[in-house]
Coordinates of N, CA and C and ligand atoms in Angstrom, one line a residue:
M7 N 118.8 105.5 112.7 CA 118.8 104.3 111.9 C 119.0 104.6 110.4
T8 N 119.8 103.9 109.7 CA 119.9 104.1 108.2 C 118.7 103.5 107.5
Q9 N 118.5 104.0 106.2 CA 117.4 103.5 105.4 C 117.6 101.9 105.3
D10 N 118.8 101.5 105.1 CA 119.1 100.1 105.0 C 118.6 99.3 106.3
E11 N 118.9 99.9 107.4 CA 118.4 99.2 108.7 C 116.9 99.2 108.8
L12 N 116.3 100.3 108.3 CA 114.8 100.3 108.3 C 114.2 99.2 107.4
K13 N 114.9 99.0 106.3 CA 114.5 98.0 105.3 C 114.6 96.6 106.0
T14 N 115.7 96.4 106.7 CA 115.9 95.1 107.4 C 114.8 94.9 108.4
L15 N 114.5 96.0 109.1 CA 113.4 95.9 110.2 C 112.1 95.4 109.6
V16 N 111.6 96.1 108.5 CA 110.3 95.7 108.0 C 110.4 94.3 107.3
G17 N 111.6 94.0 106.7 CA 111.7 92.7 106.1 C 111.5 91.6 107.1
Q18 N 112.1 91.8 108.3 CA 111.9 90.8 109.4 C 110.5 90.8 109.9
A19 N 109.9 92.0 110.0 CA 108.5 92.1 110.6 C 107.5 91.4 109.7
A20 N 107.8 91.3 108.4 CA 106.9 90.7 107.4 C 106.7 89.2 107.7
L21 N 107.7 88.6 108.4 CA 107.6 87.2 108.6 C 106.4 86.8 109.4
H22 N 105.8 87.7 110.2 CA 104.6 87.5 111.0 C 103.4 87.2 110.1
Y23 N 103.5 87.6 108.8 CA 102.3 87.4 107.9 C 102.5 86.1 107.1
V24 N 103.6 85.4 107.3 CA 103.8 84.2 106.5 C 103.1 83.0 107.2
E25 N 102.2 82.3 106.6 CA 101.5 81.2 107.2 C 102.4 79.9 107.0
P26 N 102.7 79.2 108.2 CA 103.4 78.0 108.1 C 102.8 77.0 107.1
G27 N 103.6 76.4 106.3 CA 103.1 75.4 105.3 C 102.7 76.0 104.0
S28 N 102.7 77.3 103.9 CA 102.1 77.9 102.7 C 103.2 78.2 101.7
I29 N 102.7 78.6 100.5 CA 103.6 79.2 99.4 C 103.4 80.7 99.5
V30 N 104.5 81.4 99.6 CA 104.5 82.8 99.8 C 104.7 83.6 98.5
G31 N 103.9 84.6 98.2 CA 104.2 85.5 97.1 C 105.3 86.5 97.4
V32 N 106.3 86.6 96.6 CA 107.5 87.4 96.9 C 107.7 88.4 95.8
G33 N 107.8 89.7 96.2 CA 108.1 90.8 95.3 C 109.5 90.9 94.9
T34 N 109.9 92.2 94.6 CA 111.2 92.5 94.1 C 111.7 93.8 94.6
G35 N 113.0 93.9 94.8 CA 113.6 95.1 95.3 C 114.5 95.0 96.5
S36 N 115.1 96.1 96.9 CA 116.1 96.0 98.0 C 115.4 95.7 99.3
T37 N 114.2 96.2 99.5 CA 113.5 95.9 100.8 C 113.0 94.4 100.8
V38 N 112.5 93.9 99.6 CA 112.2 92.5 99.5 C 113.4 91.6 99.7
N39 N 114.5 92.1 99.3 CA 115.7 91.3 99.5 C 116.0 91.0 101.0
K40 N 115.7 92.0 101.8 CA 115.8 91.8 103.3 C 114.8 90.8 103.8
F41 N 113.6 90.9 103.2 CA 112.5 89.9 103.5 C 113.0 88.5 103.1
I42 N 113.5 88.3 101.9 CA 113.9 87.0 101.5 C 115.0 86.5 102.4
D43 N 115.9 87.3 102.8 CA 117.0 86.9 103.7 C 116.4 86.4 105.0
A44 N 115.4 87.1 105.5 CA 114.7 86.7 106.8 C 113.9 85.4 106.6
L45 N 113.3 85.3 105.4 CA 112.5 84.1 105.1 C 113.3 82.8 105.1
A46 N 114.6 83.0 104.9 CA 115.5 81.8 104.9 C 115.5 81.1 106.3
S47 N 115.2 81.9 107.3 CA 115.3 81.4 108.7 C 114.1 80.5 108.9
M48 N 113.0 80.6 108.1 CA 111.9 79.6 108.3 C 111.6 78.8 107.0
K49 N 112.7 78.6 106.2 CA 112.5 77.9 104.9 C 112.0 76.4 105.1
D50 N 112.3 75.8 106.3 CA 111.8 74.5 106.5 C 110.3 74.4 106.9
R51 N 109.8 75.6 107.2 CA 108.4 75.7 107.7 C 107.4 76.2 106.6
I52 N 108.0 76.5 105.4 CA 107.1 76.9 104.3 C 107.2 75.9 103.1
A53 N 106.2 75.9 102.3 CA 106.3 75.0 101.1 C 107.2 75.6 100.0
G54 N 107.3 76.9 100.0 CA 108.1 77.6 99.0 C 107.5 79.0 98.6
A55 N 107.9 79.5 97.5 CA 107.5 80.8 97.1 C 107.1 80.9 95.6
V56 N 106.3 81.9 95.3 CA 106.1 82.3 93.9 C 106.8 83.7 93.8
S57 N 107.6 83.8 92.8 CA 108.5 85.0 92.7 C 108.0 85.9 91.6
S58 N 108.3 87.2 91.7 CA 107.8 88.2 90.7 C 109.0 88.7 89.8
S59 N 110.1 88.1 89.9 CA 111.2 88.5 89.0 C 112.3 87.4 89.0
V60 N 113.1 87.5 87.9 CA 114.3 86.6 87.8 C 115.2 86.9 89.0
A61 N 115.4 88.1 89.4 CA 116.3 88.5 90.5 C 115.9 87.9 91.8
S62 N 114.6 88.0 92.1 CA 114.1 87.4 93.4 C 114.2 85.9 93.3
T63 N 113.9 85.3 92.2 CA 113.9 83.8 92.0 C 115.4 83.4 92.4
E64 N 116.3 84.0 91.8 CA 117.7 83.6 92.0 C 118.1 83.7 93.5
R65 N 117.6 84.8 94.1 CA 118.0 85.0 95.6 C 117.3 83.9 96.4
L66 N 116.0 83.6 96.1 CA 115.3 82.6 96.9 C 116.0 81.3 96.7
Q67 N 116.3 80.9 95.5 CA 116.9 79.6 95.2 C 118.3 79.5 95.9
A68 N 119.0 80.6 95.8 CA 120.4 80.5 96.5 C 120.3 80.3 98.0
L69 N 119.1 80.6 98.6 CA 119.0 80.4 100.0 C 118.2 79.1 100.3
G70 N 118.0 78.3 99.2 CA 117.4 77.0 99.4 C 115.9 77.0 99.5
I71 N 115.3 78.1 99.0 CA 113.8 78.2 99.1 C 113.2 77.8 97.7
K72 N 112.3 76.8 97.7 CA 111.8 76.3 96.4 C 110.9 77.4 95.8
V73 N 111.1 77.6 94.5 CA 110.3 78.6 93.7 C 109.3 77.8 92.8
F74 N 108.0 78.1 92.9 CA 107.0 77.6 92.1 C 106.7 78.6 91.0
D75 N 106.3 78.0 89.8 CA 105.7 78.9 88.8 C 104.3 79.4 89.2
A76 N 104.0 80.6 88.9 CA 102.7 81.2 89.3 C 101.6 80.3 88.8
A77 N 101.8 79.7 87.6 CA 100.7 78.9 86.9 C 100.5 77.6 87.6
E78 N 101.4 77.2 88.5 CA 101.3 75.9 89.2 C 100.5 76.0 90.5
V79 N 100.1 77.3 90.9 CA 99.5 77.5 92.2 C 98.2 78.3 92.0
D80 N 97.2 77.9 92.7 CA 95.9 78.5 92.6 C 95.9 79.9 93.2
E81 N 95.9 79.9 94.5 CA 95.8 81.2 95.3 C 96.9 81.2 96.3
L82 N 97.4 82.4 96.6 CA 98.4 82.6 97.6 C 97.8 83.3 98.8
A83 N 98.1 82.9 100.0 CA 97.6 83.6 101.2 C 98.1 85.0 101.2
V84 N 99.4 85.2 101.0 CA 100.0 86.5 101.2 C 101.0 86.8 100.1
Y85 N 101.1 88.1 99.7 CA 102.1 88.6 98.8 C 102.9 89.7 99.6
I86 N 104.2 89.6 99.6 CA 105.0 90.6 100.3 C 105.8 91.4 99.3
D87 N 105.7 92.7 99.3 CA 106.5 93.4 98.3 C 106.7 94.9 98.8
G88 N 107.6 95.5 98.2 CA 107.9 96.9 98.5 C 107.1 97.9 97.6
A89 N 107.4 99.2 97.7 CA 106.8 100.2 96.9 C 107.7 101.4 96.7
D90 N 107.5 102.1 95.6 CA 108.2 103.3 95.4 C 107.5 104.5 96.1
E91 N 106.1 104.4 96.1 CA 105.3 105.3 96.9 C 104.1 104.6 97.4
I92 N 103.6 105.0 98.5 CA 102.3 104.4 99.0 C 101.6 105.5 99.7
D93 N 100.2 105.6 99.4 CA 99.5 106.7 100.1 C 98.7 106.1 101.3
H94 N 97.9 106.9 102.0 CA 97.3 106.4 103.2 C 96.1 105.4 102.9
A95 N 95.7 105.3 101.7 CA 94.7 104.3 101.3 C 95.3 103.0 100.9
G96 N 96.6 102.9 100.8 CA 97.3 101.7 100.4 C 97.5 101.6 98.9
Y97 N 97.2 102.7 98.1 CA 97.5 102.8 96.7 C 99.0 103.1 96.5
M98 N 99.5 102.5 95.5 CA 101.0 102.5 95.4 C 101.4 102.9 93.9
I99 N 102.7 103.4 93.9 CA 103.4 103.4 92.6 C 104.5 102.3 92.8
K100 N 104.6 101.4 91.8 CA 105.7 100.4 91.8 C 106.3 100.3 90.5
G101 N 107.4 99.6 90.4 CA 108.1 99.3 89.2 C 109.5 100.0 89.0
G102 N 109.9 100.6 90.2 CA 111.3 101.2 90.1 C 112.3 100.1 89.8
G103 N 112.0 98.9 90.1 CA 112.9 97.8 89.8 C 112.6 97.0 88.5
A104 N 111.6 97.6 87.7 CA 111.2 97.1 86.4 C 110.5 95.8 86.5
A105 N 110.0 95.4 87.7 CA 109.3 94.1 87.8 C 107.8 94.2 87.9
L106 N 107.3 95.4 87.5 CA 105.9 95.7 87.9 C 104.8 94.7 87.3
T107 N 105.1 94.2 86.1 CA 104.1 93.3 85.5 C 103.9 92.0 86.3
R108 N 105.0 91.4 86.6 CA 104.9 90.1 87.3 C 104.5 90.4 88.8
E109 N 104.9 91.6 89.3 CA 104.4 91.9 90.6 C 102.9 92.0 90.7
K110 N 102.3 92.7 89.6 CA 100.9 92.8 89.6 C 100.2 91.5 89.5
I111 N 100.8 90.6 88.7 CA 100.2 89.3 88.4 C 100.2 88.5 89.7
V112 N 101.3 88.5 90.5 CA 101.4 87.7 91.7 C 100.5 88.3 92.8
A113 N 100.5 89.6 92.8 CA 99.6 90.3 93.8 C 98.1 89.9 93.5
A114 N 97.7 89.9 92.2 CA 96.4 89.6 91.9 C 96.0 88.1 92.3
Q115 N 97.0 87.3 92.5 CA 96.8 85.9 92.8 C 96.7 85.7 94.3
S116 N 96.9 86.8 95.1 CA 97.1 86.7 96.5 C 95.9 87.3 97.2
R117 N 95.6 86.7 98.4 CA 94.4 87.2 99.2 C 94.8 88.5 99.9
K118 N 96.1 88.6 100.3 CA 96.5 89.8 101.1 C 97.9 90.3 100.6
F119 N 97.9 91.6 100.3 CA 99.1 92.3 99.9 C 99.7 93.0 101.1
V120 N 100.9 92.6 101.6 CA 101.6 93.3 102.7 C 102.7 94.0 102.0
C121 N 102.6 95.4 102.1 CA 103.7 96.2 101.6 C 104.7 96.5 102.7
I122 N 106.0 96.4 102.3 CA 107.0 96.7 103.3 C 107.9 97.9 102.7
A123 N 108.1 98.9 103.6 CA 108.8 100.1 103.0 C 109.3 100.9 104.2
D124 N 110.3 101.7 103.9 CA 110.7 102.7 104.9 C 109.8 103.9 104.8
E125 N 109.7 104.7 105.9 CA 108.7 105.7 105.9 C 108.8 106.8 104.9
S126 N 110.0 106.9 104.2 CA 110.1 107.9 103.2 C 109.2 107.6 102.0
K127 N 108.6 106.4 101.9 CA 107.8 106.0 100.8 C 106.3 106.5 100.9
L128 N 106.0 106.9 102.2 CA 104.6 107.3 102.4 C 104.3 108.7 101.9
V129 N 103.3 108.9 101.1 CA 103.0 110.2 100.5 C 101.5 110.5 100.6
Q130 N 101.2 111.8 100.4 CA 99.8 112.2 100.5 C 99.1 111.9 99.1
T131 N 99.8 112.2 98.0 CA 99.3 112.0 96.7 C 100.4 111.3 95.8
L132 N 100.0 110.3 95.1 CA 101.0 109.6 94.2 C 101.4 110.5 93.1
G133 N 102.7 110.4 92.7 CA 103.1 111.0 91.5 C 104.5 111.7 91.5
N134 N 105.0 111.9 92.7 CA 106.4 112.5 92.7 C 107.4 111.5 92.2
F135 N 107.3 110.3 92.5 CA 108.2 109.3 91.9 C 107.8 109.1 90.4
P136 N 108.8 109.1 89.5 CA 108.5 108.9 88.1 C 107.7 107.5 87.9
L137 N 106.6 107.6 87.3 CA 105.7 106.5 87.2 C 106.2 105.5 86.1
P138 N 106.6 104.2 86.5 CA 107.0 103.3 85.5 C 105.8 102.7 84.8
V139 N 106.0 102.5 83.5 CA 104.9 101.9 82.6 C 105.7 100.9 81.7
E140 N 105.3 99.7 81.8 CA 105.9 98.7 80.8 C 105.1 98.7 79.5
V141 N 105.9 98.9 78.4 CA 105.2 99.0 77.1 C 105.8 98.1 76.1
I142 N 105.0 97.8 75.1 CA 105.5 97.1 73.9 C 106.3 98.2 73.1
P143 N 107.5 97.9 72.7 CA 108.4 99.0 72.1 C 107.7 99.8 71.0
M144 N 107.0 99.1 70.1 CA 106.5 99.8 68.9 C 105.4 100.8 69.3
A145 N 104.9 100.7 70.5 CA 103.8 101.7 70.9 C 104.4 102.8 71.8
A146 N 105.7 102.8 72.1 CA 106.3 103.8 73.0 C 106.1 105.2 72.6
Q147 N 106.3 105.5 71.4 CA 106.1 106.9 70.9 C 104.7 107.4 71.1
R148 N 103.8 106.6 70.7 CA 102.4 107.1 70.8 C 102.0 107.2 72.3
I149 N 102.4 106.2 73.1 CA 102.0 106.3 74.5 C 102.7 107.6 75.2
T150 N 103.9 107.9 74.7 CA 104.6 109.1 75.2 C 103.7 110.3 74.9
R151 N 103.1 110.4 73.7 CA 102.2 111.5 73.4 C 100.9 111.5 74.2
Q152 N 100.4 110.3 74.5 CA 99.2 110.2 75.3 C 99.5 110.7 76.7
F153 N 100.7 110.4 77.3 CA 101.0 111.0 78.6 C 101.2 112.5 78.5
A154 N 101.8 113.0 77.4 CA 102.0 114.4 77.3 C 100.6 115.1 77.3
A155 N 99.6 114.5 76.7 CA 98.3 115.1 76.8 C 97.7 115.2 78.2
L156 N 98.2 114.4 79.1 CA 97.8 114.5 80.5 C 98.8 115.3 81.3
G157 N 99.8 115.9 80.7 CA 100.7 116.8 81.4 C 102.0 116.0 81.9
G158 N 102.1 114.8 81.4 CA 103.3 114.0 81.9 C 104.4 113.9 80.8
V159 N 105.6 113.8 81.3 CA 106.8 113.6 80.4 C 107.3 112.2 80.5
A160 N 107.3 111.4 79.5 CA 107.7 110.0 79.5 C 109.1 109.9 79.0
A161 N 110.0 109.2 79.7 CA 111.3 109.0 79.2 C 111.6 107.5 79.2
L162 N 112.2 107.0 78.1 CA 112.5 105.6 78.0 C 113.6 105.2 79.0
R163 N 113.4 104.2 79.8 CA 114.4 103.8 80.8 C 115.6 103.1 80.1
L164 N 116.8 103.6 80.4 CA 118.0 103.0 79.8 C 118.8 102.3 80.9
K165 N 119.6 101.3 80.4 CA 120.5 100.6 81.3 C 121.8 100.5 80.5
E166 N 122.8 101.0 81.0 CA 124.1 101.0 80.4 C 124.0 101.6 78.9
G167 N 123.2 102.7 78.8 CA 123.1 103.4 77.5 C 122.2 102.8 76.5
V168 N 121.6 101.7 76.8 CA 120.6 101.1 75.8 C 119.3 100.9 76.5
P169 N 118.2 100.8 75.8 CA 116.9 100.6 76.5 C 116.9 99.4 77.4
L170 N 116.4 99.6 78.6 CA 116.3 98.4 79.5 C 115.3 97.5 79.0
V171 N 115.6 96.2 79.0 CA 114.7 95.2 78.6 C 114.2 94.4 79.8
T172 N 112.9 94.4 80.0 CA 112.3 93.7 81.2 C 112.4 92.2 81.1
D173 N 112.1 91.5 82.2 CA 112.0 90.1 82.2 C 111.0 89.5 81.2
N174 N 110.1 90.4 80.7 CA 109.1 90.0 79.7 C 109.5 90.4 78.3
G175 N 110.7 91.0 78.2 CA 111.2 91.4 76.8 C 110.7 92.7 76.4
Q176 N 110.2 93.5 77.2 CA 109.6 94.8 76.8 C 110.4 96.0 77.4
H177 N 109.9 97.2 77.1 CA 110.6 98.4 77.6 C 109.8 99.1 78.7
I178 N 110.5 100.1 79.4 CA 109.8 100.8 80.5 C 109.9 102.3 80.1
L179 N 108.8 103.0 80.3 CA 108.7 104.4 80.2 C 108.6 104.9 81.7
D180 N 109.4 105.9 82.1 CA 109.2 106.6 83.4 C 108.6 107.9 83.2
V181 N 107.4 108.2 83.8 CA 106.7 109.4 83.5 C 106.7 110.3 84.7
T182 N 107.2 111.5 84.4 CA 107.2 112.6 85.5 C 106.1 113.6 85.2
G183 N 105.8 114.4 86.3 CA 104.9 115.5 86.1 C 103.4 115.2 86.3
L184 N 103.1 114.0 86.8 CA 101.7 113.6 87.0 C 101.4 113.7 88.5
K185 N 100.2 114.2 88.8 CA 99.6 114.1 90.2 C 98.5 113.1 90.1
I186 N 98.6 112.0 90.7 CA 97.6 110.9 90.5 C 96.6 111.0 91.7
T187 N 95.5 111.8 91.5 CA 94.6 112.0 92.6 C 93.5 111.0 92.6
D188 N 93.3 110.3 91.5 CA 92.3 109.2 91.4 C 93.0 107.9 90.9
P189 N 93.7 107.2 91.8 CA 94.5 106.1 91.3 C 93.6 105.0 90.6
L190 N 92.4 104.7 91.0 CA 91.6 103.7 90.3 C 91.2 104.2 88.9
G191 N 90.8 105.4 88.8 CA 90.4 106.0 87.5 C 91.6 106.0 86.6
F192 N 92.8 106.4 87.1 CA 94.0 106.6 86.3 C 94.5 105.2 85.8
E193 N 94.5 104.2 86.7 CA 94.9 102.8 86.3 C 93.9 102.3 85.2
T194 N 92.6 102.5 85.4 CA 91.7 102.1 84.4 C 91.9 102.7 83.0
Q195 N 92.2 104.0 83.1 CA 92.4 104.8 81.8 C 93.6 104.3 81.1
V196 N 94.8 104.3 81.8 CA 96.0 103.9 81.1 C 96.0 102.5 80.6
N197 N 95.4 101.6 81.4 CA 95.3 100.2 81.0 C 94.7 100.0 79.6
Q198 N 93.9 101.0 79.2 CA 93.1 100.8 77.9 C 93.9 101.3 76.7
W199 N 95.1 101.9 77.0 CA 95.9 102.4 75.8 C 96.6 101.2 75.2
P200 N 96.4 101.0 73.9 CA 97.1 99.9 73.2 C 98.6 99.9 73.4
G201 N 99.2 98.8 73.7 CA 100.6 98.8 73.8 C 101.1 98.9 75.3
V202 N 100.2 99.3 76.2 CA 100.6 99.3 77.6 C 100.5 97.9 78.1
V203 N 101.6 97.4 78.6 CA 101.6 96.1 79.3 C 101.1 96.2 80.7
T204 N 101.7 97.1 81.4 CA 101.3 97.3 82.8 C 101.6 98.7 83.2
V205 N 100.7 99.4 83.9 CA 101.0 100.7 84.5 C 101.3 100.5 85.9
G206 N 102.3 101.3 86.4 CA 102.9 101.0 87.8 C 102.0 101.6 88.9
V207 N 100.8 102.0 88.6 CA 99.8 102.4 89.7 C 99.2 101.1 90.1
F208 N 99.3 100.8 91.4 CA 98.7 99.6 92.0 C 97.5 100.1 92.8
A209 N 96.4 100.2 92.1 CA 95.2 100.7 92.8 C 94.2 99.5 93.0
F210 N 94.0 98.7 91.9 CA 93.2 97.5 92.0 C 93.9 96.4 92.8
Q211 N 95.2 96.4 92.8 CA 96.0 95.5 93.6 C 96.7 96.3 94.7
K212 N 95.9 97.0 95.5 CA 96.5 97.9 96.5 C 97.0 97.1 97.7
A213 N 97.7 97.7 98.6 CA 98.2 97.0 99.8 C 97.1 96.9 100.8
N214 N 96.9 95.8 101.4 CA 95.9 95.6 102.5 C 96.5 96.0 103.8
V215 N 97.9 95.8 103.9 CA 98.6 96.2 105.2 C 99.9 96.8 104.7
C216 N 100.4 97.8 105.4 CA 101.7 98.4 105.1 C 102.5 98.4 106.4
L217 N 103.7 97.8 106.3 CA 104.6 97.9 107.4 C 105.7 98.9 107.1
L218 N 105.6 100.0 107.8 CA 106.5 101.2 107.5 C 107.6 101.2 108.6
G219 N 108.8 101.2 108.1 CA 110.0 101.3 109.0 C 110.3 102.7 109.3
A220 N 110.3 103.0 110.6 CA 110.6 104.4 111.1 C 111.6 104.2 112.2
P221 N 112.3 105.3 112.6 CA 113.3 105.2 113.6 C 112.8 104.6 114.9
G222 N 111.5 104.9 115.2 CA 110.9 104.4 116.5 C 110.5 102.9 116.4
G223 N 110.6 102.3 115.2 CA 110.1 100.9 115.0 C 109.2 100.8 113.8
V224 N 108.5 99.6 113.8 CA 107.7 99.4 112.6 C 106.2 99.9 112.9
K225 N 105.7 100.7 112.0 CA 104.4 101.2 112.1 C 103.5 100.4 111.2
T226 N 102.4 99.9 111.7 CA 101.5 99.1 110.8 C 100.3 100.0 110.4
M227 N 100.2 100.1 109.1 CA 99.1 100.9 108.5 C 98.2 99.9 107.7
V228 N 96.9 100.1 108.0 CA 95.9 99.2 107.2 C 94.9 100.0 106.5
Ligands
LIG316 C1 110.3 96.8 91.8 C2 109.4 97.5 92.7 C3 109.9 97.6 94.1 O1 109.0 97.1 95.0 C4 110.1 99.1 94.4 O2 110.9 99.7 93.4 C5 110.7 99.4 95.7 O3 112.0 99.0 95.7 P1 113.0 99.1 96.9 O4 112.5 98.2 98.0 O5 114.4 98.7 96.4 O6 113.0 100.6 97.3 O7 108.3 97.9 92.5 O8 109.7 96.7 90.5

């Protein structure tokens, strides 16, 4: 099975976690795109979605799924999203698609986080994938030095040769060279640095369930 087929498999499997009549929290990325496509098959049985990015909003709306603003909704039963890395405790690195801030906001609004990923995303320790950090541009240089003090190398993410600008109008640093052995402690520490909008470690908003696509089928990890 190709990686794309594994993504389709977990995208479809995630439909089992969608409560009829509810508003669904929807993440961002190529795996979530498979979920959105599958969700279209039950669009008449859900009230709609809260989306974590402009890209997911456009895809949902194109398929006829109503998108609510997060501020219009109190609590969501379930949030479905992918990950760049996930460990056996459900802690994740996210933000490869630059949507980490809104992803964390919608995840925090949801009772259950269902992560969908192909099995290549499962790791023992977080940190091989460059850690995305959304930052206020004027703080980027100082935050780069703070990561250097932890042994990390931060690089400004570019798109077509210029700094990528997120949906929130900010920049992304991708940090290599870190081994994140204490995800909760690390997230707490980096969150306190002035100018950090969101760090891509999802420890406080970890996955409650992970559907991992493998050649033998979907493995459920809780
Ligand atoms: C976007 C994310 C994505 O969930 C993550 O990058 C995984 O993406 P994909 O499903 O394309 O591998 O965090 O900000």
